[in-house]
């Protein structure tokens, strides 16, 4: 009897850990969006690069669980991604533009990276 309880407990733990990982990707995206909205106005070039790197890592996690998300979760992910991209564009153009001589290349790099990410999804 104890063997069955242990097996059931392990199965539940695996299920819960899978859900936590799936949910943690959304939470990570939400946190990134909040950081960009709250602190993006004072980001420098390195901060934007770090934010872009965080975004890419989160996007990889989201892709890993793409088939497991509900409609509402997928919609929230799309909204959060859109807000992140808008934050990148707004923050870079408004706050870093005068500090970066080659801002155009940086923005084009972000757009290219996003385009590549969407091409891989198809």
Short mmCIF file of N, CA and C in Angstrom, two decimals:
data_model
loop_
_atom_site.label_atom_id
_atom_site.label_comp_id
_atom_site.label_asym_id
_atom_site.label_seq_id
_atom_site.Cartn_x
_atom_site.Cartn_y
_atom_site.Cartn_z
N UNK A 1 0.82 -1.19 0.00
CA UNK A 1 0.00 0.00 0.00
C UNK A 1 0.87 1.26 0.00
N UNK A 2 1.95 1.21 0.78
CA UNK A 2 2.83 2.37 0.85
C UNK A 2 3.48 2.64 -0.50
N UNK A 3 3.77 1.58 -1.24
CA UNK A 3 4.38 1.75 -2.56
C UNK A 3 3.47 2.56 -3.47
N UNK A 4 2.18 2.25 -3.42
CA UNK A 4 1.23 2.96 -4.27
C UNK A 4 1.12 4.43 -3.88
N UNK A 5 1.15 4.70 -2.60
CA UNK A 5 1.08 6.08 -2.14
C UNK A 5 2.32 6.86 -2.60
N UNK A 6 3.47 6.22 -2.53
CA UNK A 6 4.70 6.88 -2.97
C UNK A 6 4.65 7.15 -4.47
N UNK A 7 4.18 6.17 -5.23
CA UNK A 7 4.07 6.34 -6.69
C UNK A 7 3.09 7.45 -7.03
N UNK A 8 1.95 7.48 -6.35
CA UNK A 8 0.96 8.53 -6.59
C UNK A 8 1.53 9.90 -6.21
N UNK A 9 2.23 9.97 -5.10
CA UNK A 9 2.84 11.24 -4.67
C UNK A 9 3.87 11.72 -5.69
N UNK A 10 4.68 10.79 -6.22
CA UNK A 10 5.68 11.15 -7.21
C UNK A 10 5.02 11.63 -8.51
N UNK A 11 3.94 10.95 -8.90
CA UNK A 11 3.23 11.34 -10.12
C UNK A 11 2.64 12.74 -9.95
N UNK A 12 2.06 13.01 -8.81
CA UNK A 12 1.51 14.34 -8.54
C UNK A 12 2.60 15.41 -8.54
N UNK A 13 3.73 15.07 -7.95
CA UNK A 13 4.84 16.02 -7.92
C UNK A 13 5.33 16.34 -9.33
N UNK A 14 5.41 15.34 -10.18
CA UNK A 14 5.82 15.57 -11.57
C UNK A 14 4.80 16.43 -12.32
N UNK A 15 3.54 16.16 -12.10
CA UNK A 15 2.50 16.97 -12.75
C UNK A 15 2.56 18.42 -12.29
N UNK A 16 2.70 18.60 -11.00
CA UNK A 16 2.76 19.96 -10.46
C UNK A 16 4.01 20.69 -10.90
N UNK A 17 5.12 20.00 -10.99
CA UNK A 17 6.34 20.66 -11.42
C UNK A 17 6.24 21.07 -12.88
N UNK A 18 5.57 20.27 -13.70
CA UNK A 18 5.36 20.63 -15.09
C UNK A 18 4.49 21.86 -15.22
N UNK A 19 3.45 21.95 -14.42
CA UNK A 19 2.58 23.12 -14.44
C UNK A 19 3.32 24.35 -13.94
N UNK A 20 4.13 24.17 -12.92
CA UNK A 20 4.87 25.30 -12.38
C UNK A 20 5.85 25.85 -13.41
N UNK A 21 6.48 24.98 -14.17
CA UNK A 21 7.42 25.42 -15.19
C UNK A 21 6.69 26.15 -16.30
N UNK A 22 5.57 25.59 -16.73
CA UNK A 22 4.76 26.22 -17.76
C UNK A 22 4.29 27.59 -17.28
N UNK A 23 3.82 27.64 -16.06
CA UNK A 23 3.36 28.90 -15.49
C UNK A 23 4.49 29.86 -15.21
N UNK A 24 5.66 29.33 -14.89
CA UNK A 24 6.78 30.22 -14.58
C UNK A 24 7.24 30.97 -15.82
N UNK A 25 7.07 30.39 -17.00
CA UNK A 25 7.45 31.10 -18.22
C UNK A 25 6.55 32.33 -18.41
N UNK A 26 5.27 32.17 -18.15
CA UNK A 26 4.35 33.32 -18.25
C UNK A 26 4.70 34.35 -17.18
N UNK A 27 4.98 33.87 -15.99
CA UNK A 27 5.36 34.78 -14.90
C UNK A 27 6.64 35.54 -15.23
N UNK A 28 7.61 34.85 -15.82
CA UNK A 28 8.86 35.50 -16.22
C UNK A 28 8.60 36.58 -17.26
N UNK A 29 7.72 36.29 -18.21
CA UNK A 29 7.39 37.27 -19.24
C UNK A 29 6.68 38.47 -18.61
N UNK A 30 5.79 38.20 -17.69
CA UNK A 30 5.08 39.28 -16.99
C UNK A 30 6.06 40.15 -16.22
N UNK A 31 7.02 39.52 -15.55
CA UNK A 31 8.03 40.27 -14.79
C UNK A 31 8.90 41.13 -15.71
N UNK A 32 9.28 40.58 -16.86
CA UNK A 32 10.07 41.35 -17.82
C UNK A 32 9.29 42.55 -18.31
N UNK A 33 8.03 42.32 -18.66
CA UNK A 33 7.17 43.43 -19.10
C UNK A 33 7.09 44.51 -18.02
N UNK A 34 6.90 44.09 -16.77
CA UNK A 34 6.82 45.05 -15.67
C UNK A 34 8.13 45.83 -15.51
N UNK A 35 9.26 45.13 -15.64
CA UNK A 35 10.56 45.81 -15.53
C UNK A 35 10.73 46.85 -16.64
N UNK A 36 10.34 46.48 -17.84
CA UNK A 36 10.47 47.41 -18.97
C UNK A 36 9.57 48.62 -18.77
N UNK A 37 8.34 48.38 -18.35
CA UNK A 37 7.39 49.48 -18.14
C UNK A 37 7.85 50.37 -16.98
N UNK A 38 8.28 49.76 -15.89
CA UNK A 38 8.63 50.54 -14.69
C UNK A 38 10.00 51.20 -14.77
N UNK A 39 10.97 50.54 -15.40
CA UNK A 39 12.34 51.03 -15.34
C UNK A 39 12.96 51.30 -16.70
N UNK A 40 12.26 51.03 -17.77
CA UNK A 40 12.81 51.20 -19.11
C UNK A 40 13.26 52.62 -19.40
N UNK A 41 12.63 53.58 -18.77
CA UNK A 41 12.99 54.97 -19.03
C UNK A 41 14.42 55.29 -18.62
N UNK A 42 15.00 54.46 -17.77
CA UNK A 42 16.37 54.73 -17.35
C UNK A 42 17.37 53.66 -17.80
N UNK A 43 16.94 52.80 -18.71
CA UNK A 43 17.83 51.76 -19.23
C UNK A 43 18.89 52.38 -20.13
N UNK A 44 20.09 51.83 -20.06
CA UNK A 44 21.12 52.18 -21.03
C UNK A 44 21.23 51.03 -22.03
N UNK A 45 22.18 51.10 -22.93
CA UNK A 45 22.30 50.10 -23.99
C UNK A 45 22.48 48.70 -23.42
N UNK A 46 23.32 48.57 -22.41
CA UNK A 46 23.53 47.24 -21.81
C UNK A 46 22.26 46.70 -21.16
N UNK A 47 21.49 47.57 -20.53
CA UNK A 47 20.23 47.13 -19.93
C UNK A 47 19.26 46.62 -21.00
N UNK A 48 19.20 47.32 -22.15
CA UNK A 48 18.33 46.87 -23.23
C UNK A 48 18.81 45.55 -23.81
N UNK A 49 20.11 45.38 -23.90
CA UNK A 49 20.65 44.10 -24.39
C UNK A 49 20.29 42.98 -23.42
N UNK A 50 20.42 43.24 -22.13
CA UNK A 50 20.04 42.25 -21.12
C UNK A 50 18.56 41.92 -21.20
N UNK A 51 17.74 42.94 -21.39
CA UNK A 51 16.30 42.72 -21.51
C UNK A 51 15.99 41.88 -22.75
N UNK A 52 16.68 42.16 -23.85
CA UNK A 52 16.47 41.37 -25.07
C UNK A 52 16.90 39.93 -24.86
N UNK A 53 17.98 39.73 -24.14
CA UNK A 53 18.45 38.38 -23.84
C UNK A 53 17.44 37.64 -22.96
N UNK A 54 16.93 38.33 -21.95
CA UNK A 54 15.90 37.74 -21.09
C UNK A 54 14.68 37.36 -21.91
N UNK A 55 14.29 38.24 -22.83
CA UNK A 55 13.13 37.99 -23.67
C UNK A 55 13.33 36.73 -24.50
N UNK A 56 14.51 36.58 -25.09
CA UNK A 56 14.78 35.40 -25.91
C UNK A 56 14.73 34.12 -25.08
N UNK A 57 15.30 34.15 -23.88
CA UNK A 57 15.27 32.96 -23.01
C UNK A 57 13.84 32.61 -22.62
N UNK A 58 13.06 33.62 -22.29
CA UNK A 58 11.66 33.40 -21.92
C UNK A 58 10.90 32.85 -23.11
N UNK A 59 11.15 33.40 -24.29
CA UNK A 59 10.48 32.95 -25.50
C UNK A 59 10.77 31.48 -25.77
N UNK A 60 11.99 31.05 -25.53
CA UNK A 60 12.34 29.63 -25.71
C UNK A 60 11.52 28.76 -24.74
N UNK A 61 11.39 29.20 -23.49
CA UNK A 61 10.57 28.46 -22.52
C UNK A 61 9.13 28.39 -22.97
N UNK A 62 8.61 29.53 -23.47
CA UNK A 62 7.22 29.57 -23.92
C UNK A 62 7.00 28.63 -25.09
N UNK A 63 7.95 28.58 -26.00
CA UNK A 63 7.83 27.68 -27.16
C UNK A 63 7.81 26.22 -26.73
N UNK A 64 8.57 25.93 -25.69
CA UNK A 64 8.65 24.55 -25.19
C UNK A 64 7.28 24.04 -24.75
N UNK A 65 6.46 24.94 -24.20
CA UNK A 65 5.15 24.55 -23.68
C UNK A 65 4.00 25.10 -24.53
N UNK A 66 4.28 25.52 -25.75
CA UNK A 66 3.28 26.19 -26.58
C UNK A 66 2.00 25.38 -26.74
N UNK A 67 2.10 24.08 -26.86
CA UNK A 67 0.91 23.24 -27.06
C UNK A 67 0.14 22.99 -25.78
N UNK A 68 0.70 23.37 -24.64
CA UNK A 68 0.06 23.11 -23.37
C UNK A 68 -0.76 24.28 -22.84
N UNK A 69 -0.63 25.45 -23.47
CA UNK A 69 -1.32 26.63 -22.97
C UNK A 69 -2.78 26.65 -23.42
N UNK A 70 -3.63 27.15 -22.54
CA UNK A 70 -5.03 27.32 -22.88
C UNK A 70 -5.18 28.56 -23.78
N UNK A 71 -6.38 28.75 -24.28
CA UNK A 71 -6.65 29.93 -25.10
C UNK A 71 -6.34 31.21 -24.32
N UNK A 72 -6.83 31.29 -23.09
CA UNK A 72 -6.61 32.50 -22.28
C UNK A 72 -5.14 32.72 -21.99
N UNK A 73 -4.41 31.65 -21.70
CA UNK A 73 -2.97 31.79 -21.46
C UNK A 73 -2.25 32.26 -22.72
N UNK A 74 -2.62 31.68 -23.85
CA UNK A 74 -2.00 32.09 -25.12
C UNK A 74 -2.30 33.54 -25.43
N UNK A 75 -3.49 33.96 -25.14
CA UNK A 75 -3.86 35.36 -25.36
C UNK A 75 -3.06 36.28 -24.45
N UNK A 76 -2.90 35.90 -23.20
CA UNK A 76 -2.10 36.71 -22.27
C UNK A 76 -0.64 36.76 -22.73
N UNK A 77 -0.10 35.64 -23.18
CA UNK A 77 1.27 35.60 -23.67
C UNK A 77 1.42 36.56 -24.85
N UNK A 78 0.48 36.53 -25.78
CA UNK A 78 0.53 37.44 -26.92
C UNK A 78 0.49 38.90 -26.49
N UNK A 79 -0.38 39.21 -25.54
CA UNK A 79 -0.49 40.58 -25.05
C UNK A 79 0.80 41.02 -24.37
N UNK A 80 1.36 40.14 -23.53
CA UNK A 80 2.61 40.48 -22.83
C UNK A 80 3.77 40.65 -23.80
N UNK A 81 3.84 39.77 -24.81
CA UNK A 81 4.90 39.91 -25.82
C UNK A 81 4.76 41.23 -26.57
N UNK A 82 3.53 41.56 -26.92
CA UNK A 82 3.29 42.83 -27.61
C UNK A 82 3.71 44.02 -26.77
N UNK A 83 3.42 43.98 -25.49
CA UNK A 83 3.79 45.07 -24.59
C UNK A 83 5.30 45.14 -24.42
N UNK A 84 5.96 43.99 -24.40
CA UNK A 84 7.43 43.99 -24.32
C UNK A 84 8.04 44.62 -25.56
N UNK A 85 7.56 44.20 -26.72
CA UNK A 85 8.09 44.73 -27.98
C UNK A 85 7.83 46.24 -28.06
N UNK A 86 6.64 46.66 -27.66
CA UNK A 86 6.34 48.09 -27.65
C UNK A 86 7.27 48.82 -26.68
N UNK A 87 7.53 48.21 -25.55
CA UNK A 87 8.45 48.81 -24.59
C UNK A 87 9.86 48.92 -25.14
N UNK A 88 10.30 47.88 -25.85
CA UNK A 88 11.62 47.94 -26.49
C UNK A 88 11.67 49.12 -27.46
N UNK A 89 10.70 49.19 -28.33
CA UNK A 89 10.69 50.23 -29.35
C UNK A 89 10.61 51.61 -28.73
N UNK A 90 9.72 51.78 -27.79
CA UNK A 90 9.54 53.09 -27.16
C UNK A 90 10.77 53.49 -26.35
N UNK A 91 11.24 52.58 -25.54
CA UNK A 91 12.38 52.88 -24.68
C UNK A 91 13.65 53.17 -25.45
N UNK A 92 13.89 52.35 -26.45
CA UNK A 92 15.11 52.54 -27.23
C UNK A 92 15.04 53.84 -28.00
N UNK A 93 13.93 54.10 -28.63
CA UNK A 93 13.84 55.31 -29.45
C UNK A 93 13.83 56.58 -28.61
N UNK A 94 13.17 56.57 -27.46
CA UNK A 94 13.06 57.78 -26.65
C UNK A 94 14.25 58.03 -25.73
N UNK A 95 14.73 56.98 -25.10
CA UNK A 95 15.68 57.18 -24.01
C UNK A 95 17.12 56.84 -24.31
N UNK A 96 17.34 56.05 -25.33
CA UNK A 96 18.70 55.66 -25.63
C UNK A 96 19.17 56.32 -26.93
N UNK A 97 18.22 56.86 -27.66
CA UNK A 97 18.53 57.42 -28.98
C UNK A 97 19.66 58.42 -28.98
N UNK A 98 19.70 59.28 -27.98
CA UNK A 98 20.76 60.27 -27.96
C UNK A 98 22.08 59.70 -27.48
N UNK A 99 22.08 58.51 -26.88
CA UNK A 99 23.31 57.90 -26.38
C UNK A 99 23.92 56.94 -27.38
N UNK A 100 23.16 56.55 -28.35
CA UNK A 100 23.61 55.52 -29.28
C UNK A 100 23.76 56.12 -30.67
N UNK A 101 24.96 56.02 -31.18
CA UNK A 101 25.19 56.54 -32.52
C UNK A 101 24.57 55.68 -33.59
N UNK A 102 24.45 54.40 -33.30
CA UNK A 102 23.95 53.47 -34.30
C UNK A 102 22.63 52.85 -33.83
N UNK A 103 21.70 53.69 -33.40
CA UNK A 103 20.42 53.23 -32.89
C UNK A 103 19.64 52.45 -33.95
N UNK A 104 19.74 52.89 -35.16
CA UNK A 104 19.01 52.22 -36.24
C UNK A 104 19.38 50.75 -36.34
N UNK A 105 20.67 50.45 -36.25
CA UNK A 105 21.12 49.06 -36.31
C UNK A 105 20.60 48.23 -35.15
N UNK A 106 20.56 48.83 -33.96
CA UNK A 106 20.07 48.13 -32.78
C UNK A 106 18.59 47.78 -32.94
N UNK A 107 17.79 48.75 -33.38
CA UNK A 107 16.36 48.51 -33.57
C UNK A 107 16.14 47.47 -34.67
N UNK A 108 16.90 47.58 -35.77
CA UNK A 108 16.76 46.60 -36.84
C UNK A 108 17.14 45.21 -36.35
N UNK A 109 18.13 45.13 -35.46
CA UNK A 109 18.51 43.84 -34.89
C UNK A 109 17.39 43.23 -34.07
N UNK A 110 16.72 44.06 -33.27
CA UNK A 110 15.58 43.57 -32.49
C UNK A 110 14.47 43.09 -33.41
N UNK A 111 14.16 43.89 -34.42
CA UNK A 111 13.10 43.52 -35.36
C UNK A 111 13.47 42.24 -36.09
N UNK A 112 14.73 42.12 -36.52
CA UNK A 112 15.17 40.89 -37.20
C UNK A 112 15.06 39.69 -36.27
N UNK A 113 15.46 39.88 -35.01
CA UNK A 113 15.37 38.78 -34.05
C UNK A 113 13.94 38.35 -33.81
N UNK A 114 13.03 39.32 -33.71
CA UNK A 114 11.62 38.99 -33.54
C UNK A 114 11.07 38.30 -34.78
N UNK A 115 11.48 38.79 -35.94
CA UNK A 115 11.04 38.16 -37.19
C UNK A 115 11.50 36.72 -37.28
N UNK A 116 12.75 36.48 -36.90
CA UNK A 116 13.28 35.11 -36.92
C UNK A 116 12.51 34.23 -35.96
N UNK A 117 12.17 34.77 -34.79
CA UNK A 117 11.42 33.98 -33.81
C UNK A 117 10.06 33.59 -34.35
N UNK A 118 9.40 34.50 -35.06
CA UNK A 118 8.08 34.19 -35.60
C UNK A 118 8.16 33.24 -36.79
N UNK A 119 9.24 33.33 -37.57
CA UNK A 119 9.43 32.41 -38.69
C UNK A 119 9.62 30.99 -38.21
N UNK A 120 10.31 30.82 -37.08
CA UNK A 120 10.54 29.48 -36.53
C UNK A 120 9.25 28.85 -36.07
N UNK A 121 8.29 29.66 -35.65
CA UNK A 121 7.01 29.13 -35.15
C UNK A 121 6.18 28.51 -36.26
N UNK A 122 6.41 28.93 -37.49
CA UNK A 122 5.55 28.45 -38.60
C UNK A 122 5.96 27.10 -39.05
#
